[in-house]
Structures are given as C-alpha cells and as structure tokens.
Short mmCIF file of C-alpha atoms and ligand atoms in Angstrom, two decimals:
data_model
loop_
_atom_site.label_atom_id
_atom_site.label_comp_id
_atom_site.label_asym_id
_atom_site.label_seq_id
_atom_site.Cartn_x
_atom_site.Cartn_y
_atom_site.Cartn_z
CA UNK A 1 12.66 55.20 -50.90
CA UNK A 2 14.38 54.16 -47.91
CA UNK A 3 12.85 53.38 -44.52
CA UNK A 4 14.71 53.70 -41.28
CA UNK A 5 13.60 51.17 -38.24
CA UNK A 6 15.47 50.15 -35.12
CA UNK A 7 14.48 46.39 -35.93
CA UNK A 8 13.96 44.48 -38.87
CA UNK A 9 12.56 41.19 -38.83
CA UNK A 10 11.99 38.61 -41.70
CA UNK A 11 9.78 35.81 -41.56
CA UNK A 12 6.48 35.68 -39.64
CA UNK A 13 6.44 32.00 -38.69
CA UNK A 14 6.34 31.30 -34.74
CA UNK A 15 10.07 32.86 -34.47
CA UNK A 16 9.42 36.09 -36.53
CA UNK A 17 6.10 36.75 -34.59
CA UNK A 18 7.70 35.96 -31.17
CA UNK A 19 10.57 38.27 -31.92
CA UNK A 20 8.06 40.70 -33.32
CA UNK A 21 6.04 40.67 -30.27
CA UNK A 22 8.90 40.98 -27.56
CA UNK A 23 10.19 44.18 -29.73
CA UNK A 24 6.81 45.75 -29.91
CA UNK A 25 6.40 45.32 -25.91
CA UNK A 26 9.78 47.15 -25.63
CA UNK A 27 8.38 50.06 -27.74
CA UNK A 28 11.08 49.39 -30.21
CA UNK A 29 10.29 50.95 -34.01
CA UNK A 30 10.12 47.35 -35.79
CA UNK A 31 8.95 46.25 -39.01
CA UNK A 32 8.53 42.62 -40.06
CA UNK A 33 8.43 41.22 -43.65
CA UNK A 34 6.93 37.72 -44.98
CA UNK A 35 6.33 36.85 -48.50
CA UNK A 36 2.66 35.34 -47.68
CA UNK A 37 -0.36 37.60 -47.13
CA UNK A 38 -1.03 36.51 -43.59
CA UNK A 39 1.49 35.65 -40.32
CA UNK A 40 1.86 32.24 -39.33
CA UNK A 41 4.82 30.72 -41.39
CA UNK A 42 4.85 27.13 -42.74
CA UNK A 43 2.89 25.62 -39.58
CA UNK A 44 0.46 27.90 -38.64
CA UNK A 45 -0.27 29.14 -42.22
CA UNK A 46 -3.81 31.20 -42.56
CA UNK A 47 -5.70 30.43 -45.49
CA UNK A 48 -5.87 33.75 -48.04
CA UNK A 49 -8.25 36.15 -46.63
CA UNK A 50 -11.04 35.57 -49.37
CA UNK A 51 -10.93 31.63 -48.51
CA UNK A 52 -12.89 30.62 -46.04
CA UNK A 53 -12.67 26.93 -44.17
CA UNK A 54 -15.79 26.15 -42.65
CA UNK A 55 -14.52 23.03 -40.66
CA UNK A 56 -11.60 24.00 -38.91
CA UNK A 57 -10.85 20.52 -37.80
CA UNK A 58 -9.31 19.73 -41.44
CA UNK A 59 -6.39 22.28 -40.30
CA UNK A 60 -5.32 19.99 -37.24
CA UNK A 61 -4.19 20.28 -33.66
CA UNK A 62 -1.28 22.52 -34.56
CA UNK A 63 -3.42 24.94 -36.39
CA UNK A 64 -5.38 25.55 -33.04
CA UNK A 65 -2.08 25.76 -31.03
CA UNK A 66 -0.96 28.58 -33.43
CA UNK A 67 -3.89 30.85 -32.74
CA UNK A 68 -2.64 32.01 -29.63
CA UNK A 69 0.76 33.61 -30.71
CA UNK A 70 -1.14 34.80 -34.06
CA UNK A 71 -3.82 36.70 -31.73
CA UNK A 72 -0.85 38.34 -29.69
CA UNK A 73 0.76 39.48 -32.77
CA UNK A 74 -2.53 40.94 -34.01
CA UNK A 75 -3.11 42.85 -31.01
CA UNK A 76 0.29 44.63 -31.65
CA UNK A 77 -0.48 45.39 -35.31
CA UNK A 78 -0.67 49.02 -34.64
CA UNK A 79 2.97 49.25 -32.96
CA UNK A 80 4.40 46.98 -35.77
CA UNK A 81 5.08 47.96 -39.45
CA UNK A 82 4.27 44.99 -41.68
CA UNK A 83 5.33 44.37 -45.13
CA UNK A 84 3.14 41.41 -46.19
CA UNK A 85 3.66 39.60 -49.69
CA UNK A 86 7.07 41.12 -49.72
CA UNK A 87 10.32 39.32 -50.33
CA UNK A 88 13.86 40.28 -49.09
CA UNK A 89 16.15 39.83 -51.69
CA UNK A 90 19.22 41.68 -51.12
CA UNK A 91 21.42 43.14 -48.22
CA UNK A 92 23.68 46.08 -48.92
CA UNK A 93 26.15 48.19 -47.11
CA UNK A 94 25.78 46.53 -43.79
CA UNK A 95 22.53 47.96 -42.94
CA UNK A 96 19.89 47.87 -45.53
CA UNK A 97 17.68 45.27 -46.68
CA UNK A 98 16.02 45.28 -50.24
CA UNK A 99 12.74 44.30 -50.41
CA UNK A 100 10.16 43.45 -53.51
CA UNK A 101 6.87 44.16 -52.95
CA UNK A 102 4.37 43.86 -56.09
CA UNK A 103 6.87 44.43 -58.43
CA UNK A 104 8.63 47.44 -56.59
CA UNK A 105 11.73 48.02 -54.72
CA UNK A 106 11.52 48.83 -51.13
CA UNK A 107 14.91 49.62 -49.39
CA UNK A 108 14.73 49.43 -45.55
CA UNK A 109 17.76 50.29 -43.01
CA UNK A 110 17.78 48.66 -39.69
CA UNK A 111 19.77 48.68 -36.39
CA UNK A 112 19.10 45.17 -35.47
CA UNK A 113 18.30 42.52 -38.16
CA UNK A 114 16.42 39.41 -36.93
CA UNK A 115 16.42 36.47 -39.75
CA UNK A 116 13.48 34.13 -39.28
CA UNK A 117 13.46 32.28 -42.77
CA UNK A 118 12.35 28.80 -41.60
CA UNK A 119 13.19 25.48 -43.22
CA UNK A 120 12.46 23.62 -46.29
CA UNK A 121 11.95 19.92 -47.18
CA UNK A 122 14.91 18.08 -48.31
CA UNK A 123 14.64 16.07 -51.65
CA UNK A 124 16.51 12.51 -52.34
CA UNK A 125 16.50 11.68 -55.87
CA UNK A 126 15.82 8.23 -57.47
CA UNK A 127 14.56 6.98 -60.86
CA UNK A 128 11.44 8.81 -61.78
CA UNK A 129 11.21 11.10 -58.85
CA UNK A 130 10.51 14.15 -61.32
CA UNK A 131 7.19 13.01 -62.89
CA UNK A 132 4.23 15.01 -62.02
CA UNK A 133 2.22 13.47 -59.30
CA UNK A 134 5.38 13.38 -57.01
CA UNK A 135 5.75 15.89 -54.76
CA UNK A 136 7.17 16.83 -51.22
CA UNK A 137 4.93 15.82 -47.96
CA UNK A 138 4.71 19.60 -46.76
CA UNK A 139 3.64 20.57 -50.22
CA UNK A 140 0.98 17.89 -50.28
CA UNK A 141 -0.26 19.08 -46.90
CA UNK A 142 -0.40 22.41 -47.85
CA UNK A 143 -2.85 21.48 -51.02
CA UNK A 144 -5.00 19.46 -48.52
CA UNK A 145 -5.27 21.87 -45.42
CA UNK A 146 -5.14 25.17 -46.56
CA UNK A 147 -6.08 24.81 -50.36
CA UNK A 148 -8.50 21.92 -49.85
CA UNK A 149 -7.48 20.03 -53.00
CA UNK A 150 -6.76 16.60 -52.91
CA UNK A 151 -4.16 16.18 -55.91
CA UNK A 152 -4.99 12.20 -56.63
CA UNK A 153 -6.69 9.33 -55.77
CA UNK A 154 -4.21 6.65 -54.58
CA UNK A 155 -1.26 7.90 -52.71
CA UNK A 156 2.08 6.39 -51.41
CA UNK A 157 3.59 8.25 -48.67
CA UNK A 158 7.35 7.57 -48.41
CA UNK A 159 10.01 9.15 -46.13
CA UNK A 160 11.65 9.60 -42.37
CA UNK A 161 9.69 12.26 -40.53
CA UNK A 162 6.66 12.74 -38.26
CA UNK A 163 5.09 14.66 -40.89
CA UNK A 164 4.12 11.90 -42.98
CA UNK A 165 1.64 10.57 -40.20
CA UNK A 166 0.21 14.05 -40.19
CA UNK A 167 -0.18 14.19 -43.81
CA UNK A 168 -1.49 10.37 -43.98
CA UNK A 169 -4.02 11.45 -41.19
CA UNK A 170 -5.13 14.57 -43.43
CA UNK A 171 -5.56 12.39 -46.77
CA UNK A 172 -7.67 9.61 -45.15
CA UNK A 173 -9.99 12.17 -43.53
CA UNK A 174 -10.56 13.83 -47.03
CA UNK A 175 -11.24 10.38 -48.17
CA UNK A 176 -7.92 9.35 -50.19
CA UNK A 177 -6.82 5.93 -50.33
CA UNK A 178 -3.45 5.74 -48.88
CA UNK A 179 -1.88 2.42 -50.37
CA UNK A 180 1.22 2.38 -47.93
CA UNK A 181 3.09 4.84 -45.53
CA UNK A 182 6.67 3.89 -45.87
CA UNK A 183 8.90 5.08 -43.33
CA UNK A 184 12.77 4.63 -43.50
CA UNK A 185 13.49 4.70 -39.98
CA UNK A 186 13.20 1.85 -37.63
CA UNK A 187 10.56 1.16 -34.72
CA UNK A 188 13.28 0.67 -32.46
CA UNK A 189 14.38 4.08 -33.38
CA UNK A 190 11.35 5.79 -32.75
CA UNK A 191 10.69 4.23 -29.32
CA UNK A 192 13.85 6.70 -28.14
CA UNK A 193 11.02 9.31 -28.85
CA UNK A 194 8.50 7.90 -26.31
CA UNK A 195 9.07 9.17 -22.97
CA UNK A 196 9.41 12.50 -24.35
CA UNK A 197 6.11 12.34 -26.19
CA UNK A 198 4.47 11.12 -22.75
CA UNK A 199 6.16 14.07 -20.78
CA UNK A 200 4.72 16.54 -22.92
CA UNK A 201 1.25 16.28 -23.01
CA UNK A 202 0.74 18.39 -25.82
CA UNK A 203 2.85 16.46 -28.24
CA UNK A 204 0.85 13.21 -26.99
CA UNK A 205 -2.34 14.27 -27.89
CA UNK A 206 -1.14 15.83 -31.17
CA UNK A 207 0.28 12.09 -32.43
CA UNK A 208 -2.78 10.20 -31.12
CA UNK A 209 -4.81 12.72 -33.28
CA UNK A 210 -2.49 11.59 -36.29
CA UNK A 211 -2.04 7.90 -35.54
CA UNK A 212 -5.84 7.36 -34.85
CA UNK A 213 -7.63 7.93 -38.22
CA UNK A 214 -4.69 6.09 -39.77
CA UNK A 215 -4.84 3.07 -37.68
CA UNK A 216 -8.72 3.29 -38.32
CA UNK A 217 -8.66 3.19 -41.98
CA UNK A 218 -6.13 0.20 -41.83
CA UNK A 219 -3.15 2.12 -43.69
CA UNK A 220 -0.41 -0.30 -44.29
CA UNK A 221 2.57 1.37 -42.22
CA UNK A 222 5.65 -0.22 -43.88
CA UNK A 223 9.16 0.16 -42.06
CA UNK A 224 11.80 0.08 -42.84
CA UNK A 225 10.78 0.80 -46.10
CA UNK A 226 11.42 3.55 -48.62
CA UNK A 227 10.33 4.28 -52.37
CA UNK A 228 13.18 3.14 -54.73
CA UNK A 229 11.90 4.18 -58.31
CA UNK A 230 8.79 5.55 -60.20
CA UNK A 231 7.20 5.34 -63.68
CA UNK A 232 4.30 6.57 -65.74
CA UNK A 233 3.93 8.27 -68.98
CA UNK A 234 2.94 11.99 -67.99
CA UNK A 235 2.02 11.06 -64.56
CA UNK A 236 3.32 8.54 -62.07
CA UNK A 237 1.42 5.46 -62.37
CA UNK A 238 3.58 2.89 -60.60
CA UNK A 239 6.05 3.27 -57.60
CA UNK A 240 8.34 0.75 -56.54
CA UNK A 241 9.31 0.37 -52.76
CA UNK A 242 11.99 -1.96 -50.95
CA UNK A 243 13.03 -2.62 -47.35
CA UNK A 244 16.08 -0.77 -46.62
CA UNK A 245 19.07 -1.88 -44.05
CA UNK A 246 20.24 0.42 -41.28
CA UNK A 247 21.90 2.78 -43.54
CA UNK A 248 18.77 3.14 -45.70
CA UNK A 249 20.39 1.25 -48.65
CA UNK A 250 17.46 -0.74 -50.40
CA UNK A 251 17.74 -4.69 -49.88
CA UNK A 252 17.52 -6.50 -53.16
CA UNK A 253 14.63 -8.78 -53.46
CA UNK A 254 12.38 -7.00 -51.10
CA UNK A 255 10.79 -4.75 -53.78
CA UNK A 256 7.15 -4.09 -53.94
CA UNK A 257 5.34 -2.12 -56.98
CA UNK A 258 2.17 -0.14 -56.13
CA UNK A 259 -0.14 1.39 -58.56
CA UNK A 260 -0.69 4.87 -57.63
CA UNK A 261 -1.19 8.59 -58.93
CA UNK A 262 0.29 10.53 -56.11
CA UNK A 263 3.62 10.20 -54.12
CA UNK A 264 4.71 12.34 -51.36
CA UNK A 265 8.22 12.47 -50.22
CA UNK A 266 8.77 13.69 -46.46
CA UNK A 267 12.66 13.29 -46.04
CA UNK A 268 12.88 16.20 -43.22
CA UNK A 269 13.65 19.50 -42.98
CA UNK A 270 16.77 21.98 -43.60
CA UNK A 271 17.46 25.29 -42.30
CA UNK A 272 16.77 27.83 -45.20
CA UNK A 273 19.57 30.54 -44.51
CA UNK A 274 19.86 32.62 -47.57
CA UNK A 275 20.03 35.72 -46.19
CA UNK A 276 22.11 34.51 -43.51
CA UNK A 277 24.58 33.59 -45.99
CA UNK A 278 24.10 36.72 -47.94
CA UNK A 279 24.95 38.89 -45.24
CA UNK A 280 28.28 36.95 -44.39
CA UNK A 281 27.35 35.12 -41.57
CA UNK A 282 29.64 32.19 -40.45
CA UNK A 283 28.25 28.68 -40.96
CA UNK A 284 28.81 25.49 -39.56
CA UNK A 285 28.23 22.15 -41.35
CA UNK A 286 25.54 20.07 -39.13
CA UNK A 287 26.19 16.20 -39.84
CA UNK A 288 22.83 15.37 -38.34
CA UNK A 289 20.52 17.64 -40.26
CA UNK A 290 23.19 17.29 -43.22
CA UNK A 291 22.98 20.63 -43.84
CA UNK A 292 25.01 23.91 -43.08
CA UNK A 293 23.52 26.50 -40.62
CA UNK A 294 24.16 29.62 -39.50
CA UNK A 295 26.69 29.75 -36.41
CA UNK A 296 24.92 31.56 -33.20
CA UNK A 297 25.82 32.34 -29.56
CA UNK A 298 23.03 31.75 -26.89
CA UNK A 299 21.31 35.04 -27.70
CA UNK A 300 20.78 34.00 -31.51
CA UNK A 301 23.31 36.44 -32.50
CA UNK A 302 25.40 35.41 -35.79
CA UNK A 303 29.00 36.15 -36.10
CA UNK A 304 27.94 39.34 -37.76
CA UNK A 305 27.16 42.44 -35.46
CA UNK A 306 23.66 43.29 -34.99
CA UNK A 307 22.35 40.31 -37.05
CA UNK A 308 20.41 37.58 -35.36
CA UNK A 309 18.89 34.22 -36.48
CA UNK A 310 15.85 32.46 -34.75
CA UNK A 311 13.72 29.19 -35.44
CA UNK A 312 14.27 26.87 -38.17
CA UNK A 313 16.74 28.96 -40.02
CA UNK A 314 19.08 28.31 -36.95
CA UNK A 315 18.60 24.53 -36.58
CA UNK A 316 15.26 23.01 -37.35
CA UNK A 317 14.03 22.12 -34.16
CA UNK A 318 10.26 22.77 -34.65
CA UNK A 319 7.74 25.62 -33.77
CA UNK A 320 7.74 25.41 -30.04
CA UNK A 321 11.37 26.00 -29.69
CA UNK A 322 11.47 28.25 -32.78
CA UNK A 323 8.95 30.69 -30.64
CA UNK A 324 11.08 30.52 -27.68
CA UNK A 325 14.37 31.35 -29.97
CA UNK A 326 12.48 34.68 -31.46
CA UNK A 327 11.46 35.56 -27.86
CA UNK A 328 15.36 35.32 -26.79
CA UNK A 329 16.37 37.22 -29.98
CA UNK A 330 14.00 39.90 -29.59
CA UNK A 331 14.35 40.35 -25.85
CA UNK A 332 18.24 40.76 -26.56
CA UNK A 333 17.74 43.10 -29.08
CA UNK A 334 15.63 45.15 -27.30
CA UNK A 335 18.00 45.24 -24.34
CA UNK A 336 20.68 45.90 -26.83
CA UNK A 337 19.01 49.17 -28.40
CA UNK A 338 18.65 50.41 -24.65
CA UNK A 339 14.77 49.66 -24.53
CA UNK A 340 15.06 47.70 -21.14
CA UNK A 341 17.60 47.21 -18.18
CA UNK A 342 20.13 44.56 -17.85
CA UNK A 343 18.59 43.29 -15.00
CA UNK A 344 15.09 42.72 -16.61
CA UNK A 345 16.93 41.37 -19.66
CA UNK A 346 18.55 39.05 -17.48
CA UNK A 347 15.28 37.78 -15.54
CA UNK A 348 13.29 37.38 -18.90
CA UNK A 349 16.38 35.38 -20.59
CA UNK A 350 16.68 33.39 -17.74
CA UNK A 351 13.33 31.20 -17.92
CA UNK A 352 13.32 31.46 -21.93
CA UNK A 353 16.60 29.58 -21.67
CA UNK A 354 15.56 27.33 -19.08
CA UNK A 355 12.34 26.37 -21.29
CA UNK A 356 14.78 26.36 -24.50
CA UNK A 357 17.03 23.65 -22.46
CA UNK A 358 14.18 21.42 -21.66
CA UNK A 359 12.86 21.66 -25.62
CA UNK A 360 16.18 20.93 -27.00
CA UNK A 361 16.38 17.72 -25.50
CA UNK A 362 13.42 16.40 -27.45
CA UNK A 363 14.62 18.10 -30.88
CA UNK A 364 18.16 16.41 -30.30
CA UNK A 365 16.51 13.25 -30.02
CA UNK A 366 14.02 13.56 -32.83
CA UNK A 367 16.47 14.96 -35.29
CA UNK A 368 19.14 12.12 -34.69
CA UNK A 369 16.18 9.35 -34.93
CA UNK A 370 15.25 10.87 -38.41
CA UNK A 371 18.45 12.05 -39.57
CA UNK A 372 19.06 11.12 -43.20
CA UNK A 373 21.46 8.11 -43.83
CA UNK A 374 23.28 7.83 -46.80
CA UNK A 375 22.23 4.55 -48.70
CA UNK A 376 19.40 6.22 -49.87
CA UNK A 377 21.68 8.60 -52.27
CA UNK A 378 23.11 5.56 -54.04
CA UNK A 379 19.69 4.68 -55.83
CA UNK A 380 20.19 7.31 -58.23
CA UNK A 381 21.26 5.99 -61.91
CA UNK A 382 23.39 7.80 -64.32
CA UNK A 383 20.33 9.28 -65.80
CA UNK A 384 18.40 10.51 -62.83
CA UNK A 385 17.97 14.16 -63.01
CA UNK A 386 19.69 15.70 -59.61
CA UNK A 387 19.17 19.64 -60.56
CA UNK A 388 15.82 19.72 -61.88
CA UNK A 389 16.17 23.38 -63.04
CA UNK A 390 19.15 22.97 -65.23
CA UNK A 391 18.36 19.07 -66.00
CA UNK A 392 21.96 18.11 -64.64
CA UNK A 393 22.18 13.92 -64.29
CA UNK A 394 23.85 12.11 -61.60
CA UNK A 395 26.51 11.21 -64.31
CA UNK A 396 27.01 14.72 -65.20
CA UNK A 397 27.65 15.57 -61.39
CA UNK A 398 30.07 12.76 -61.18
CA UNK A 399 31.90 13.60 -64.21
CA UNK A 400 32.52 17.26 -62.42
CA UNK A 401 34.09 15.23 -59.63
CA UNK A 402 36.27 13.37 -61.75
CA UNK A 403 37.54 16.38 -63.37
CA UNK A 404 38.74 17.57 -60.00
CA UNK A 405 35.71 19.99 -58.99
CA UNK A 406 36.05 19.53 -55.13
CA UNK A 407 34.04 22.57 -54.02
CA UNK A 408 30.51 23.26 -54.19
CA UNK A 409 30.90 26.65 -56.14
CA UNK A 410 33.34 24.89 -58.60
CA UNK A 411 31.12 21.91 -59.30
CA UNK A 412 28.77 24.90 -60.76
CA UNK A 413 30.70 24.71 -63.93
CA UNK A 414 28.60 21.95 -64.77
CA UNK A 415 25.66 24.15 -64.37
CA UNK A 416 24.21 22.15 -61.39
CA UNK A 417 22.78 24.67 -58.91
CA UNK A 418 22.72 27.42 -61.47
CA UNK A 419 18.80 27.31 -62.32
CA UNK A 420 16.29 29.72 -61.09
CA UNK A 421 16.17 27.73 -57.61
CA UNK A 422 19.73 28.69 -57.10
CA UNK A 423 20.75 25.38 -55.57
CA UNK A 424 17.83 25.52 -53.02
CA UNK A 425 16.90 21.83 -53.96
CA UNK A 426 20.22 20.22 -55.18
CA UNK A 427 22.88 21.78 -53.14
CA UNK A 428 22.28 19.27 -50.24
CA UNK A 429 22.04 16.25 -53.00
CA UNK A 430 25.36 17.24 -54.70
CA UNK A 431 27.34 17.59 -51.15
CA UNK A 432 26.07 14.05 -50.48
CA UNK A 433 27.50 12.84 -53.93
CA UNK A 434 30.71 14.77 -53.38
CA UNK A 435 30.99 13.49 -49.63
CA UNK A 436 30.31 9.86 -51.14
CA UNK A 437 32.97 10.15 -53.11
CA UNK A 438 35.52 10.85 -49.95
CA UNK A 439 35.81 14.79 -50.48
CA UNK A 440 35.89 16.32 -46.93
CA UNK A 441 33.04 18.56 -46.06
CA UNK A 442 35.31 21.67 -45.51
CA UNK A 443 36.51 21.20 -48.79
CA UNK A 444 33.06 21.16 -50.15
CA UNK A 445 31.80 23.97 -48.34
CA UNK A 446 28.59 25.89 -49.07
CA UNK A 447 27.41 27.70 -51.99
CA UNK A 448 27.86 31.43 -52.09
CA UNK A 449 24.80 33.46 -52.71
CA UNK A 450 24.62 36.83 -54.45
CA UNK A 451 21.51 39.16 -54.84
CA UNK A 452 18.64 38.82 -55.89
CA UNK A 453 18.38 35.50 -53.91
CA UNK A 454 15.29 34.53 -55.93
CA UNK A 455 14.34 35.54 -59.28
CA UNK A 456 12.91 38.79 -59.62
CA UNK A 457 11.19 40.80 -62.71
CA UNK A 458 13.86 43.06 -64.57
CA UNK A 459 11.55 45.62 -64.70
CA UNK A 460 11.81 46.45 -61.32
CA UNK A 461 15.28 47.41 -61.27
CA UNK A 462 14.65 49.44 -64.56
CA UNK A 463 11.99 51.51 -62.52
CA UNK A 464 14.13 51.74 -59.48
CA UNK A 465 17.37 52.88 -61.71
CA UNK A 466 14.76 55.75 -63.56
CA UNK A 467 13.71 56.74 -60.11
CA UNK A 468 17.28 57.85 -58.89
C1 FAD B 1 6.65 22.39 -45.87
C2 FAD B 1 6.57 22.51 -44.29
C3 FAD B 1 5.61 21.82 -43.58
C4 FAD B 1 5.57 21.58 -42.26
N1 FAD B 1 4.66 21.02 -41.37
C5 FAD B 1 4.84 20.66 -40.30
C6 FAD B 1 3.56 19.98 -39.33
O1 FAD B 1 2.64 19.53 -39.88
N2 FAD B 1 4.00 19.87 -38.05
C7 FAD B 1 5.15 20.51 -37.55
O2 FAD B 1 5.23 20.34 -36.35
N3 FAD B 1 5.93 20.94 -38.04
C8 FAD B 1 5.77 21.25 -39.54
N4 FAD B 1 7.01 22.12 -40.08
C9 FAD B 1 7.58 22.58 -39.26
C10 FAD B 1 7.46 23.99 -38.98
O3 FAD B 1 6.95 24.67 -40.04
C11 FAD B 1 8.42 24.60 -38.40
O4 FAD B 1 9.16 24.04 -37.47
C12 FAD B 1 8.13 26.14 -37.70
O5 FAD B 1 7.28 26.55 -38.51
C13 FAD B 1 9.54 27.03 -37.56
O6 FAD B 1 9.09 28.07 -37.40
P1 FAD B 1 9.95 29.46 -37.84
O7 FAD B 1 9.31 30.72 -37.84
O8 FAD B 1 11.56 29.01 -37.79
O9 FAD B 1 9.99 29.33 -39.76
P2 FAD B 1 8.64 29.13 -40.70
O10 FAD B 1 7.45 29.10 -39.91
O11 FAD B 1 8.95 28.21 -41.65
O12 FAD B 1 8.38 30.78 -40.91
C14 FAD B 1 9.38 31.66 -42.05
C15 FAD B 1 8.82 32.36 -42.80
O13 FAD B 1 9.63 33.06 -43.38
C16 FAD B 1 9.30 33.43 -44.76
N5 FAD B 1 10.28 33.91 -45.42
C17 FAD B 1 11.60 33.22 -45.71
N6 FAD B 1 12.43 33.73 -46.24
C18 FAD B 1 11.77 35.16 -46.78
C19 FAD B 1 12.26 36.13 -47.50
N7 FAD B 1 13.53 35.83 -47.98
N8 FAD B 1 11.49 37.19 -47.51
C20 FAD B 1 10.29 37.04 -46.99
N9 FAD B 1 9.61 36.11 -46.30
C21 FAD B 1 10.72 35.08 -46.20
C22 FAD B 1 8.56 32.18 -45.06
O14 FAD B 1 7.54 32.40 -46.35
C23 FAD B 1 7.65 32.04 -44.06
O15 FAD B 1 6.56 32.81 -43.83
C24 FAD B 1 6.67 22.28 -41.70
C25 FAD B 1 7.67 22.85 -42.45
C26 FAD B 1 7.75 22.97 -43.59
C27 FAD B 1 9.10 23.80 -44.19
#
C-alpha cells in the first residue's frame, strides 16, 4: 500500500528530529523513517527499550545534551507518523520512497523529502587490519556505552579525531587498560581549536570530561603516531605503531610494538548520502573530508526540486550544526508547503543562519585539523585487503588502474566495491589509491547507486509482487 505525506524525513538523528519538530509545529503532515528502534541517531542513541542502563554517567555528556531535543520530539509524537526499525532503500518515479519494515515493503509518496542520513567512519587499511579485534572507534563506543560490553582487555587506539579521547575515557572508566592513544595530528594543529573550545562553554566542559579520566589513568598519548600493522592468529595479538610526518607517512626506525587484544581506529567521518545519490542529487568532492557530498543551497535544498539534505549527510559538521540545519530545512519546507508566511519564514531563518554561521567557524577548523593526509594510504602492502566484502587486495586495484580504469565505476570490474556493503567502506580507499596514481578526481567520480541500497531479503520482493 502507498501512503501519502506532505513531508518525509529519512534519519532521526539531531538533523532529522529538528526538521520533524519544525514541520510538526507548522501542522505539516509529516512522517519520519529510521532503521533504529528509538530516535537519537548516532550521537544521542538510546539504549533499546528493554535494556536499562542504571548509571547514566556511562553515557557521557553528549547523551545528557541530547535529552532536550529527544523530549521535544517525543512531545510531538501524536503529530508525526513514525516508521522505526525501517530502512529506506529505493526511490522511484521522483516522489516515492520504498521502505523495508520487518521484511515487508511499504511505499511512501511525498511532496518534500528531507534526507538526514548522517555520517560513517573512515577506514584506512594497513597490513592486518581485517583481524578480529580491530574495529572502528564509533563501533567500539557503541558497544561500551549502549550495550555495556567491553570487547577486550588491552586496547590500542589509533586515529585522528576527537572521538578517540571520548572512547579512551569510556574505556578507562570501565576498567580497561589503554596501552596507548596514538593521534596522527600534531599538537600545534590541535592548538588551533583552543580559542573555539574556550569560547563555547559546552565544548570546554565536554573536552575536560574526556581528558580528565584519561590523564588520571596516565594513558600514554602518543602524537604524531599511527598504527601501521597488526598481527595475530584468530585475533589481533600485536599492533605496531610508528611516528608519522606532516603528511602522515610513517617514519622508518620509529616503530614500537604493543601486545594488545583490541585496536580501535578513529580516522574521522564521511557523509552518508546513498539516498541523495539515488535521487540524482548533484555531488561535489570535498578535499578536506576526502569525500563526495551533496551540493546544497543556503536552505539545504539539493539540486533536485523538493529534496533537501541536512546534518552530517551534507557535510560532517557535528551534532549541534546538524540540528540547526535540520531546523532550516524544516522551516523552508513548511513555508514552501504554504504553512507559514514568507515574513515568518524569513524571521525564523535569520536567527538560524546566524547560529549556523558561528558554528561553521568551529567545524571548519576542526575538519581542517583532522583532514586525513595521504601518507597513511601508502602503508598498504600488495596483499592488504582493500575491499573486505569481495576480498580484493591493493595489488588487484593497482592492476585495474594499470589496465586503464580511470573511473570508480569502471574499476568495479575488478569486483572492488561490488560486495554487500556496496562500496560503503572501500569507495573512499579506492578513490585515494586512484588519486595517488595521478588520476584527477573529476575522472574518478563517485559510484552510481542502484536500489536496493542495502541487501534486502528476496522473499520481500516476491511477497510484494504477489500482492499486486
Ligand atoms: C559511529 C559514530 C560515532 C559518533 N560519536 C560521536 C561522539 O562521540 N561525539 C560527537 O560529538 N559526535 C559523534 N559522532 C558524530 C555525530 O554522531 C554526528 O555529528 C551527528 O549525530 C549528526 O547528526 P545527523 O542527524 O546528521 O546524523 P545521525 O545522528 O548519524 O543520524 C542519522 C540517522 O539516519 C539513519 N539512517 C541513515 N540512512 C537510513 C536509511 N536509508 N533508512 C533508515 N534510516 C537511515 C541512521 O541509522 C541514523 O539513525 C559520531 C558519528 C558516528 C557515525
């Protein structure tokens, strides 16, 4: 059955919740879709309904901050149709989104679509990176905070991101041993953030709340260092790190090896814009994020009429800015639907634009400081796996480039980016390898995407076909 709404929002992180709140306040017939059971997105993730975390201090400062917008959203639940545990996987005929809910297909027609797909973590391969026990910082944080599971005893953290400090703080609070926190950026780079951190009281408090437990437990913070290899049998047992230069190229002779059972990798985030690509929204390559992202105007409208994108899916600027962008998109869409006067719209947008401007200053500096440098992409060996789903190695990717594949869609003929994750993890790695071989980004381009954007059970399509 097809349901019709004036506005459809995909993603219930800060951006999606904020957009929904604005639209519901303006009496727009709005529906929201998220694959998780509860609203919150990545940062304000709620533990599943039947799982109680008594000591909320484990959830950190950010969890408390998020309670405010979650409360606002929950107060409007009777005005919003919510599809939870639902995946948006296809876009058809310009105004219909296909959803999967518990193995069934639902279709939603919309006048305005706001995509708030969020961000995902960047992977940088090195020899041994696919061993069990090696995981991304965000994945590890999710286990510790929301599932209260410590997946190891001796941890090594490596990356270039403020998230590393937050993960280290969670680990030591839970009694884990952190043998080293390796940060690839230099202290002089991080100092560029200090004026903004001091200016924004909330940021300062948050930074101190992470730094204090880490310093108290005397966790060695090594910088500029990065993990360069790992070894083990059926699990990581040793990790080797090295000092890195300005370009993050490891410096020979500086290697140190640690006995560990878990390695966390935190090399920052990239926008998730699978649906934006599927909808045909124009994208531009962001050399700071080293990622493609949808182009938007000041109202968060994409190049496709009636489609907006807000939050990290439009540029990885953090939770606070995601919320402001969601409000901008929601306000603009409500006005376009004739629910508010242009004067009212302009009054609201004026203050949101002002807030966005001052927040952007901080996120710009942050993204520049932690922008991944190309040196780390040189530590792959011939047999290092680049595409985990299809087990394609660096050597096979280079062979494809030598054959003359200059476009990311052409190089898929080597089977790279062709597995179940559909290039989510390896597209950015392959792009970097192609850039290093001197192919311009305009020639490489980005992957085209086809529905379903994520693996779906075949019986679901059979059932749908029978129902027609
Ligand atoms: C793993 C991870 C850990 C992070 N940890 C921190 C941290 O500790 N501190 C910090 O300051 N920032 C952190 N961030 C960044 C922070 O989460 C974001 O800046 C912020 O959440 C952005 O909000 P958003 O609304 O744009 O996206 P998100 O909060 O990511 O919300 C997007 C939502 O959309 C859903 N979604 C996406 N596509 C679909 C689809 N096709 N169908 C259905 N649902 C879909 C996702 O499941 C998610 O719930 C983290 C990010 C990630 C990815």
